[in-house]
Coordinates of N, CA and C in Angstrom, one line a residue:
M700 N 34.2 56.2 32.9 CA 33.6 55.4 33.3 C 32.9 56.0 34.4
D701 N 33.0 56.7 35.3 CA 32.3 56.9 36.7 C 31.0 57.8 36.4
G702 N 31.0 58.8 35.0 CA 30.5 59.6 34.4 C 29.5 58.7 33.9
F703 N 29.5 57.5 33.5 CA 28.4 56.6 32.5 C 27.3 56.2 34.0
W704 N 28.4 55.2 34.9 CA 27.3 54.8 36.0 C 26.7 56.2 36.5
D705 N 27.1 57.7 36.8 CA 26.8 58.5 37.3 C 25.3 58.6 36.7
F706 N 25.3 58.7 35.2 CA 24.4 58.9 34.1 C 22.6 57.9 34.1
L707 N 23.9 56.4 34.5 CA 22.6 55.5 34.8 C 21.6 55.8 36.2
G708 N 22.4 56.5 37.1 CA 21.9 56.3 38.3 C 20.9 57.6 37.9
S709 N 21.3 58.8 37.4 CA 20.3 59.3 37.1 C 19.3 59.4 36.4
Y710 N 19.1 58.7 35.5 CA 18.4 58.2 34.2 C 18.0 56.8 34.1
W711 N 17.6 56.1 35.4 CA 17.7 54.7 35.7 C 16.0 54.2 34.8
W712 N 15.4 55.5 34.9 CA 13.9 55.0 34.2 C 14.2 55.2 32.5
L713 N 14.9 55.2 32.1 CA 15.0 55.2 30.8 C 15.1 53.4 30.4
V714 N 15.6 52.8 31.5 CA 15.7 51.3 31.0 C 14.4 51.2 30.8
F715 N 13.3 51.0 31.0 CA 12.0 50.8 31.0 C 11.7 51.0 29.7
P716 N 11.6 51.9 28.9 CA 10.9 52.4 27.3 C 12.3 51.5 26.7
L717 N 13.4 51.8 27.3 CA 14.5 51.0 25.8 C 14.7 49.8 25.7
S718 N 13.8 49.0 26.4 CA 13.9 47.6 27.0 C 12.8 47.3 26.1
G719 N 11.8 48.0 25.9 CA 10.5 48.0 25.1 C 11.2 48.2 23.1
I720 N 12.1 49.3 23.2 CA 12.2 49.6 22.1 C 13.5 48.0 21.6
V721 N 14.5 48.0 22.3 CA 15.0 46.6 21.8 C 14.5 45.3 21.7
G722 N 12.9 45.0 22.3 CA 12.5 44.0 22.5 C 11.7 44.2 21.3
G723 N 11.1 45.3 20.8 CA 10.6 45.4 19.5 C 11.3 45.0 18.3
W724 N 13.1 45.6 18.5 CA 13.8 45.4 17.3 C 14.1 43.4 16.7
V725 N 13.7 42.9 18.3 CA 14.2 41.5 18.5 C 13.0 40.9 18.1
K726 N 11.7 41.2 18.2 CA 10.5 40.4 17.8 C 10.9 40.7 16.3
G727 N 11.0 42.2 15.6 CA 11.1 42.2 14.6 C 12.0 41.3 13.7
A728 N 13.2 41.2 14.4 CA 14.2 40.7 13.5 C 14.1 38.7 13.6
Q729 N 13.3 38.6 14.4 CA 12.4 37.3 14.5 C 11.7 36.7 13.5
K730 N 10.1 38.3 13.0 CA 9.1 37.9 12.1 C 9.9 38.3 10.5
W731 N 11.4 39.1 10.6 CA 12.0 39.1 9.0 C 12.6 37.7 8.6
D732 N 12.9 36.9 10.0 CA 14.0 35.6 9.4 C 12.8 34.5 9.3
E733 N 11.6 34.9 9.9 CA 10.3 33.6 9.4 C 9.7 34.3 8.0
R734 N 9.9 35.0 7.8 CA 9.6 35.7 6.7 C 10.1 35.1 5.6
R735 N 11.6 35.4 5.7 CA 12.6 34.7 4.8 C 12.9 33.4 4.4
R736 N 12.5 32.7 5.9 CA 12.2 31.3 5.7 C 11.2 30.7 4.6
R737 N 10.2 31.3 5.1 CA 8.8 31.2 4.1 C 9.1 31.1 2.6
D738 N 9.5 32.5 2.3 CA 9.8 32.7 1.1 C 10.9 31.5 0.7
K739 N 12.1 31.6 1.2 CA 12.8 30.5 0.9 C 12.3 29.1 0.4
I740 N 11.1 28.5 1.3 CA 10.5 28.0 0.8 C 9.5 27.7 -0.4
E741 N 8.9 28.9 -0.4 CA 8.2 29.0 -1.1 C 9.0 28.6 -2.6
L742 N 9.6 29.7 -2.4 CA 10.7 29.8 -3.6 C 11.5 28.7 -4.3
Y743 N 11.2 28.0 -3.3 CA 12.4 26.0 -3.4 C 10.9 25.6 -4.3
R744 N 9.9 25.6 -3.9 CA 8.3 25.0 -4.4 C 8.4 25.5 -5.7
L745 N 8.4 27.0 -5.6 CA 8.3 27.4 -7.2 C 9.2 26.6 -8.2
K746 N 10.4 26.4 -8.0 CA 11.7 26.1 -8.6 C 11.4 24.6 -8.9
H747 N 10.4 24.0 -8.3 CA 10.6 22.7 -8.3 C 9.3 22.2 -8.4
A748 N 8.5 23.1 -8.9 CA 7.2 22.3 -8.9 C 6.7 21.0 -9.3
D749 N 7.3 21.0 -10.7 CA 7.4 20.0 -11.5 C 7.5 18.6 -11.0
Q750 N 8.8 18.5 -10.4 CA 9.4 17.8 -9.2 C 8.6 17.3 -7.8
L751 N 8.0 18.2 -7.7 CA 7.1 17.9 -6.3 C 6.1 17.5 -7.0
A752 N 5.3 18.1 -7.8 CA 4.0 17.3 -8.5 C 4.2 15.9 -8.9
T753 N 5.4 15.4 -9.2 CA 5.5 14.0 -10.0 C 6.3 13.5 -8.6
A754 N 6.8 13.7 -7.4 CA 6.7 13.3 -6.5 C 5.4 12.6 -5.8
E755 N 4.9 13.7 -5.3 CA 3.4 13.4 -5.2 C 2.7 12.5 -5.8
A756 N 2.3 12.4 -7.1 CA 1.7 12.0 -7.7 C 2.4 10.0 -7.7
E757 N 3.4 10.1 -7.6 CA 3.9 8.9 -7.4 C 3.6 8.1 -6.3
E758 N 3.6 9.1 -5.3 CA 3.4 8.6 -3.7 C 2.1 7.9 -3.9
A759 N 1.2 9.0 -4.3 CA -0.5 8.9 -4.4 C -0.7 7.4 -4.9
L760 N 0.0 7.2 -6.0 CA -0.1 5.7 -6.7 C 0.3 4.7 -6.3
T761 N 1.5 4.7 -5.6 CA 2.1 3.8 -4.8 C 1.0 3.3 -3.8
S762 N 0.3 4.5 -2.9 CA -0.8 4.2 -2.1 C -2.0 3.2 -2.5
E763 N -2.4 3.7 -3.6 CA -3.8 3.2 -4.1 C -3.4 1.5 -4.9
I764 N -1.8 1.6 -5.0 CA -1.4 0.2 -5.3 C -2.0 -0.8 -4.4
E765 N -1.0 -0.1 -2.9 CA -1.1 -0.6 -2.3 C -2.7 -1.2 -1.5
R766 N -3.0 0.0 -1.0 CA -4.6 -0.5 -0.8 C -5.1 -1.4 -1.8
T767 N -5.2 -1.6 -2.9 CA -6.1 -2.0 -3.9 C -5.6 -3.7 -3.6
T768 N -4.2 -4.0 -3.9 CA -3.8 -5.1 -3.1 C -3.6 -5.5 -1.9
A769 N -3.8 -4.7 -1.1 CA -4.5 -5.3 0.5 C -6.2 -5.9 0.8
E770 N -7.0 -5.2 -0.3 CA -8.1 -5.2 -0.5 C -8.8 -7.0 -0.7
H771 N -7.5 -7.4 -2.1 CA -7.8 -8.2 -2.5 C -6.8 -9.3 -1.9
D772 N -6.2 -9.5 -0.9 CA -5.4 -10.2 -0.2 C -6.6 -10.1 1.0
R773 N -7.4 -9.4 1.8 CA -8.2 -9.3 3.1 C -9.4 -9.9 2.3
T774 N -10.0 -10.6 1.3 CA -10.9 -11.0 0.7 C -11.0 -12.3 0.1
N775 N -9.6 -12.7 -0.2 CA -9.0 -14.4 -0.4 C -9.0 -14.7 1.3
A776 N -8.7 -13.8 2.1 CA -8.5 -14.4 3.5 C -9.8 -14.9 3.8
R777 N -10.7 -14.0 3.4 CA -12.4 -14.4 3.9 C -12.9 -15.7 3.6
W778 N -11.9 -15.9 1.8 CA -12.6 -16.7 1.0 C -12.3 -17.9 1.4
L779 N -10.8 -17.7 2.3 CA -10.1 -19.1 2.6 C -10.4 -19.9 3.5
E780 N -11.1 -19.0 4.4 CA -11.8 -18.9 5.6 C -12.9 -20.5 5.5
Y781 N -13.7 -19.8 4.2 CA -14.9 -21.3 4.2 C -13.8 -22.6 3.4
E782 N -13.2 -22.1 2.9 CA -12.6 -23.4 1.7 C -11.5 -24.4 2.6
L783 N -10.8 -23.5 3.9 CA -9.9 -24.7 4.5 C -10.4 -25.0 5.7
D784 N -11.7 -24.3 6.4 CA -12.4 -25.1 7.6 C -13.5 -25.9 7.2
A785 N -13.4 -27.3 7.8 CA -14.6 -27.9 7.1 C -15.5 -27.6 7.7
V786 N -15.7 -27.5 9.3 CA -16.8 -27.4 9.8 C -17.7 -26.1 9.9
K787 N -17.0 -25.0 9.0 CA -17.5 -23.5 8.9 C -18.2 -24.1 7.4
S788 N -17.7 -24.8 6.6 CA -18.2 -25.2 5.0 C -19.7 -25.8 5.8
L789 N -19.7 -26.4 6.7 CA -20.9 -27.2 6.7 C -22.2 -26.1 7.3
E790 N -21.3 -25.2 8.1 CA -22.2 -24.3 8.7 C -22.9 -23.0 8.1
F791 N -22.0 -23.1 6.6 CA -22.7 -22.1 5.7 C -22.3 -22.7 4.2
P792 N -23.2 -23.7 3.8 CA -22.8 -24.5 2.9 C -23.0 -23.8 1.3
V793 N -23.8 -22.6 1.6 CA -24.1 -21.6 0.3 C -22.5 -21.0 -0.3
M794 N -21.7 -21.4 0.5 CA -20.1 -20.9 0.1 C -19.4 -21.5 -0.6
T795 N -19.8 -22.5 -0.3 CA -18.8 -23.8 -1.0 C -19.6 -24.8 -2.5
D796 N -20.8 -24.2 -2.3 CA -21.8 -25.0 -2.9 C -21.9 -24.1 -4.4
M797 N -21.2 -24.8 -5.4 CA -21.2 -24.3 -6.9 C -22.4 -24.3 -7.6
R798 N -23.5 -24.9 -7.0 CA -24.8 -24.8 -7.8 C -25.5 -23.5 -7.9
E799 N -25.0 -22.9 -6.3 CA -25.5 -21.4 -6.3 C -24.7 -20.4 -7.1
Q800 N -26.0 -19.5 -7.9 CA -25.4 -18.7 -8.2 C -24.5 -17.5 -8.1
V801 N -25.0 -17.2 -6.7 CA -23.8 -16.4 -5.6 C -22.6 -16.6 -5.6
T802 N -22.7 -17.9 -5.6 CA -21.3 -18.5 -5.1 C -20.5 -18.8 -6.7
V803 N -21.1 -19.1 -7.6 CA -20.6 -19.0 -8.9 C -19.9 -17.6 -9.7
D804 N -20.9 -16.6 -8.6 CA -20.3 -15.3 -9.2 C -19.3 -14.6 -8.6
F805 N -19.3 -15.0 -7.4 CA -18.0 -14.4 -6.7 C -16.8 -15.4 -7.0
H806 N -17.0 -16.6 -7.2 CA -15.6 -17.2 -7.6 C -15.2 -16.9 -9.1
R807 N -16.5 -16.7 -10.0 CA -16.1 -15.9 -11.3 C -14.9 -14.5 -11.0
A808 N -15.7 -13.7 -10.0 CA -15.2 -12.7 -9.7 C -13.6 -12.6 -9.1
R809 N -13.3 -13.7 -8.5 CA -12.0 -13.9 -7.8 C -11.3 -14.6 -8.9
R810 N -11.4 -15.1 -10.0 CA -10.3 -15.8 -10.9 C -10.1 -14.3 -11.8
D811 N -11.1 -13.7 -11.8 CA -10.8 -12.1 -12.6 C -9.6 -11.6 -12.2
A812 N -10.1 -11.1 -11.0 CA -9.3 -10.2 -9.9 C -7.6 -11.1 -9.9
D813 N -7.5 -12.3 -9.3 CA -6.2 -13.2 -9.6 C -5.7 -13.3 -10.9
S814 N -6.4 -13.4 -12.1 CA -5.3 -13.0 -13.2 C -5.0 -11.8 -13.9
L815 N -5.4 -10.3 -13.1 CA -5.3 -9.3 -13.8 C -3.6 -9.0 -12.3
R816 N -3.5 -9.7 -11.5 CA -2.8 -9.4 -10.7 C -1.5 -9.6 -11.0
P817 N -0.6 -8.9 -11.2 CA 0.7 -9.2 -11.6 C 1.9 -9.8 -10.3
D818 N 2.4 -10.5 -11.1 CA 3.6 -11.2 -9.9 C 4.2 -9.8 -9.0
D819 N 4.6 -8.7 -9.9 CA 5.4 -7.6 -10.2 C 4.3 -6.5 -9.6
P820 N 4.2 -6.0 -8.0 CA 3.2 -5.0 -8.4 C 3.6 -3.6 -9.1
E821 N 4.9 -3.4 -9.1 CA 5.3 -2.3 -10.2 C 4.8 -2.0 -11.7
E822 N 4.0 -3.4 -12.0 CA 3.6 -3.3 -13.4 C 2.4 -2.6 -13.0
L823 N 1.7 -2.4 -12.0 CA 0.3 -2.1 -11.7 C 0.8 -0.1 -12.0
R824 N 1.9 0.0 -12.1 CA 2.1 1.9 -12.0 C 1.3 2.1 -13.5
D825 N 1.5 1.4 -14.2 CA 0.1 1.6 -15.8 C -1.1 1.8 -14.9
R826 N -0.9 3.0 -15.2 CA -2.8 3.5 -14.8 C -4.0 2.7 -15.2
R827 N -3.4 2.1 -16.5 CA -4.7 1.7 -17.2 C -4.9 0.1 -16.8
R828 N -3.9 -0.4 -16.6 CA -4.0 -1.8 -15.8 C -4.3 -1.9 -14.5
L829 N -3.7 -0.7 -13.5 CA -4.2 -0.6 -12.3 C -5.8 -0.6 -12.3
E830 N -6.5 0.6 -13.1 CA -7.8 0.8 -13.0 C -8.6 -0.4 -13.3
R831 N -8.1 -1.6 -14.2 CA -8.5 -2.6 -14.5 C -8.8 -3.7 -13.5
Y832 N -7.1 -3.8 -13.0 CA -7.0 -4.7 -11.4 C -8.3 -4.0 -10.4
R833 N -7.8 -2.7 -10.1 CA -9.0 -2.3 -8.9 C -10.7 -2.3 -9.3
A834 N -10.8 -2.3 -10.4 CA -12.1 -2.8 -10.8 C -12.9 -4.2 -10.3
A835 N -11.8 -5.2 -10.4 CA -11.9 -6.5 -10.8 C -12.1 -6.8 -9.2
V836 N -10.8 -6.3 -8.2 CA -11.0 -6.5 -7.3 C -12.1 -6.0 -6.3
R837 N -12.6 -4.8 -7.1 CA -14.1 -4.1 -6.1 C -15.1 -5.5 -6.3
E838 N -15.4 -5.9 -7.6 CA -16.5 -6.7 -8.0 C -16.4 -8.3 -7.2
Y839 N -15.0 -8.6 -7.1 CA -14.4 -9.5 -6.1 C -15.2 -9.4 -4.6
Q840 N -14.5 -8.2 -4.5 CA -15.4 -8.0 -2.7 C -16.5 -7.6 -2.6
L841 N -17.5 -7.4 -3.6 CA -19.1 -7.1 -3.6 C -19.9 -8.4 -3.5
T842 N -19.1 -9.2 -4.8 CA -19.9 -10.4 -4.5 C -19.8 -11.1 -3.6
F843 N -18.7 -11.5 -3.3 CA -18.3 -11.9 -1.9 C -19.0 -11.7 -1.0
D844 N -19.7 -10.4 -0.8 CA -20.4 -9.7 0.5 C -21.8 -10.6 0.3
I845 N -22.0 -10.6 -1.5 CA -23.7 -10.6 -1.5 C -23.5 -12.4 -0.9
A846 N -22.7 -13.3 -1.7 CA -22.6 -14.7 -1.4 C -22.6 -14.8 0.2
E847 N -21.8 -14.1 1.2 CA -21.9 -14.6 2.0 C -22.9 -14.0 3.3
R848 N -23.7 -13.0 2.7 CA -24.8 -12.5 3.1 C -25.9 -13.6 3.0
E849 N -26.1 -14.1 2.0 CA -27.0 -15.1 1.8 C -26.4 -16.4 2.4
A850 N -25.6 -16.9 2.3 CA -25.3 -18.0 3.0 C -25.5 -17.6 4.7
K851 N -25.1 -16.9 5.5 CA -25.6 -16.2 6.7 C -27.0 -16.4 7.0
R852 N -27.6 -15.9 5.9 CA -29.3 -16.2 6.1 C -30.0 -17.2 5.8
R853 N -29.3 -17.9 4.9 CA -30.0 -19.4 4.8 C -29.5 -20.5 5.6
L854 N -27.9 -20.2 6.1 CA -27.7 -21.5 7.0 C -27.8 -22.7 6.0
A855 N -28.6 -24.0 6.7 CA -29.0 -25.5 6.1 C -30.4 -25.2 5.9
S856 N -31.0 -24.2 5.8 CA -32.3 -23.8 5.8 C -32.7 -25.2 4.3
D857 N -31.9 -25.2 3.4 CA -32.2 -25.6 2.2 C -32.4 -27.1 2.3
F858 N -31.9 -27.8 3.2 CA -31.9 -29.3 3.8 C -33.1 -29.5 4.4
T859 N -33.5 -31.3 4.4 CA -34.4 -31.7 4.9 C -33.7 -31.5 6.5
A860 N -35.2 -31.8 7.2 CA -34.7 -32.0 8.5 C -33.6 -33.4 9.1
D861 N -33.5 -34.4 8.2 CA -33.2 -35.3 8.7 C -31.4 -35.2 7.9
E862 N -31.6 -34.2 6.8 CA -30.3 -34.1 6.2 C -29.5 -33.4 7.3
R863 N -30.1 -31.9 7.8 CA -29.8 -31.1 9.0 C -28.9 -31.8 10.5
R864 N -30.1 -32.7 10.6 CA -29.1 -33.8 11.8 C -27.8 -34.2 11.3
A865 N -27.7 -35.3 10.2 CA -26.7 -35.7 9.5 C -25.5 -34.0 9.5
L866 N -25.9 -33.2 9.0 CA -25.0 -32.3 8.8 C -24.2 -31.9 10.3
D867 N -25.1 -32.0 11.1 CA -24.7 -31.4 12.6 C -24.1 -32.4 13.4
R868 N -24.1 -34.1 12.5 CA -23.2 -34.9 13.6 C -22.2 -34.7 12.6
A869 N -22.1 -34.5 11.2 CA -21.2 -34.6 11.1 C -20.1 -33.1 11.3
K870 N -20.6 -32.3 11.5 CA -19.6 -30.8 12.4 C -19.1 -31.4 13.6
K871 N -19.4 -32.6 14.5 CA -19.0 -32.7 15.9 C -18.2 -33.7 15.6
L872 N -18.3 -34.6 14.3 CA -17.0 -35.5 13.9 C -16.3 -34.9 13.6
L873 N -16.1 -33.9 12.7 CA -15.1 -32.9 12.2 C -14.3 -32.5 13.3
A874 N -15.0 -32.1 13.8 CA -14.5 -31.2 15.4 C -13.4 -32.0 16.3
L875 N -13.7 -33.3 16.2 CA -13.0 -34.3 16.8 C -12.0 -35.1 16.1
A876 N -12.2 -34.8 14.7 CA -11.2 -35.3 13.8 C -9.9 -34.4 14.1
D877 N -10.1 -33.2 14.1 CA -9.3 -32.0 14.0 C -9.1 -31.5 15.6
D878 N -9.6 -32.3 16.6 CA -8.8 -32.3 17.8 C -7.6 -32.7 17.8
P879 N -6.1 -32.1 18.0 CA -5.2 -32.8 18.7 C -5.1 -33.5 19.7
G880 N -5.7 -33.6 20.7 CA -5.8 -34.2 22.0 C -6.0 -35.7 22.0
A881 N -7.0 -35.5 20.4 CA -7.4 -37.0 20.9 C -6.7 -37.8 20.1
S882 N -6.8 -39.1 20.1 CA -5.6 -40.2 19.8 C -6.3 -40.3 18.1
H883 N -5.0 -40.7 17.2 CA -4.6 -40.9 15.9 C -5.5 -41.5 15.6
A884 N -5.9 -42.6 15.8 CA -6.9 -43.8 15.9 C -8.4 -42.9 16.3
E885 N -8.4 -42.5 16.5 CA -9.9 -41.4 17.1 C -10.1 -40.5 15.8
R886 N -9.4 -39.9 15.7 CA -9.4 -38.6 14.7 C -9.3 -39.2 13.6
Q887 N -9.0 -40.4 13.4 CA -9.2 -40.9 11.8 C -10.5 -41.2 11.8
S888 N -11.1 -42.1 12.8 CA -12.3 -42.8 12.8 C -13.4 -42.0 12.5
A889 N -13.3 -40.6 13.3 CA -14.7 -39.5 13.2 C -14.1 -38.6 11.6
Y890 N -13.1 -39.2 11.6 CA -13.0 -38.1 9.9 C -14.0 -39.4 9.1
R891 N -13.6 -40.6 8.9 CA -14.4 -41.4 8.2 C -16.0 -41.5 8.2
R892 N -16.1 -41.5 9.7 CA -17.8 -41.0 10.0 C -18.1 -40.2 9.7
A893 N -17.3 -38.7 9.8 CA -18.0 -37.7 9.1 C -18.4 -37.6 7.5
T894 N -17.6 -38.3 6.8 CA -17.5 -38.5 5.4 C -18.8 -38.9 5.0
K895 N -19.2 -40.1 5.6 CA -20.1 -41.1 5.2 C -21.2 -40.3 5.6
E896 N -21.5 -39.6 6.8 CA -22.7 -38.6 7.2 C -22.8 -38.1 5.8
L897 N -21.8 -37.3 5.4 CA -22.1 -36.3 4.4 C -22.3 -37.1 3.1
E898 N -22.0 -38.2 2.7 CA -22.7 -38.8 1.5 C -24.0 -38.4 1.2
G899 N -24.0 -38.0 -0.4 CA -25.1 -37.7 -1.3 C -25.9 -36.1 -0.5
I900 N -25.3 -35.6 0.5 CA -26.0 -34.0 1.1 C -24.9 -32.8 0.5
L901 N -23.6 -33.3 0.7 CA -22.8 -32.1 0.6 C -21.4 -32.0 0.3
V902 N -20.6 -32.2 -0.5 CA -19.6 -32.6 -0.6 C -18.8 -31.3 -0.1
L903 N -17.2 -31.3 0.8 CA -16.6 -30.6 1.4 C -15.7 -30.0 0.1
P904 N -15.0 -28.8 0.0 CA -14.1 -28.4 -0.8 C -12.7 -29.4 -0.7
D905 N -12.1 -29.6 -1.5 CA -10.9 -30.4 -1.8 C -9.8 -29.6 -0.7
A906 N -9.9 -28.5 -0.6 CA -8.5 -27.7 0.0 C -9.2 -27.9 1.8
A907 N -10.4 -28.1 2.3 CA -10.6 -28.2 3.6 C -10.3 -29.8 3.8
T908 N -11.0 -30.7 3.0 CA -10.5 -32.2 3.3 C -9.1 -32.8 3.0
D909 N -8.1 -31.5 2.2 CA -6.5 -31.8 2.4 C -6.4 -31.6 3.5
A910 N -6.6 -30.2 4.0 CA -6.2 -29.4 5.3 C -6.1 -30.4 6.5
I911 N -7.1 -30.6 6.4 CA -7.8 -31.7 8.0 C -7.1 -32.9 7.6
E912 N -6.9 -33.6 6.6 CA -6.4 -35.2 6.0 C -4.8 -34.7 6.7
Q913 N -4.3 -33.7 6.0 CA -2.9 -33.7 6.6 C -2.5 -33.1 7.9
R914 N -3.6 -32.5 8.6 CA -3.4 -32.8 10.4 C -3.6 -33.9 10.5
I915 N -4.5 -34.5 10.4 CA -4.3 -35.9 11.0 C -3.2 -36.7 11.2
A916 N -2.5 -36.8 9.5 CA -1.3 -37.5 9.6 C -0.1 -37.1 9.7
G917 N -0.2 -35.3 9.7 CA 1.1 -34.6 9.6 C 1.6 -34.6 10.9
M918 N 0.6 -33.9 11.8 CA 0.8 -33.5 13.0 C 1.0 -34.5 14.2
L919 N 0.4 -35.6 13.9 CA 0.5 -36.8 15.0 C 1.4 -37.6 14.4
G920 N 1.7 -37.9 13.5 CA 2.5 -38.7 12.4 C 1.5 -40.2 12.3
P921 N 2.5 -41.4 12.4 CA 2.0 -42.6 12.4 C 1.3 -43.2 13.4
A922 N 0.4 -44.0 13.2 CA -0.4 -44.4 14.6 C 0.6 -44.9 15.4
S923 N 0.1 -44.5 17.0 CA 1.4 -45.1 18.4 C 0.7 -46.4 18.2
G924 N 1.8 -47.1 19.4 CA 1.5 -48.4 19.8 C -0.2 -48.4 20.5
R925 N -0.2 -47.3 21.4 CA -1.3 -46.9 22.5 C -2.3 -47.0 21.5
D926 N -2.6 -46.5 20.2 CA -3.6 -46.1 19.1 C -3.9 -47.6 18.4
A927 N -2.4 -48.4 18.1 CA -2.9 -49.8 17.4 C -3.2 -50.5 18.7
A928 N -2.9 -50.7 20.1 CA -4.0 -51.4 20.8 C -5.2 -51.5 20.8
S929 N -5.5 -49.9 21.0 CA -6.7 -49.7 20.9 C -7.5 -50.0 19.6

């Protein structure tokens, strides 16, 4: 044993080249392990190429279905902003005026998209059915964009000065009718006056009138004693 330590003491300088050799062996072993790992992955991919391709295609199809239905939902939400908001309907009357061709076009496209959307999204895994539905959603989005741009461009310019003043009064009255801080009697009176202002000028969407009537009646309930006294 003493001879070994004597040898190291005499040839200590060999430590440096030997460490380089050992380091090279370690790095070589690491590279070989990495190559073997990559080879195993590639071999697995080759053996299961069909299954992987099918899984990737199914994943892509699922994403496509989700994107299309989400776009349909977003366009519906944009449409409902006009259908459920009476004040917004007055600000952009073209969006609810079925005498306007752009409005008729987007409503027709909306019905087509709705009719092609199944209750179970899995039914859209049929490629032909998905293609028809996706084309209908695109048409719905496009025609809605056109109608909205036209509505924002024209606003209430198609009405006479007197009619525009009546629309402005109706908007203020509807805002009061929809104000939960106002009394029940004030809200009811404002709503009746607003509808009177709109007579012969513009018809609000049924959904908007139903919504505001429900909020007046439902959120506050029957008129309170204070309202009755007033």
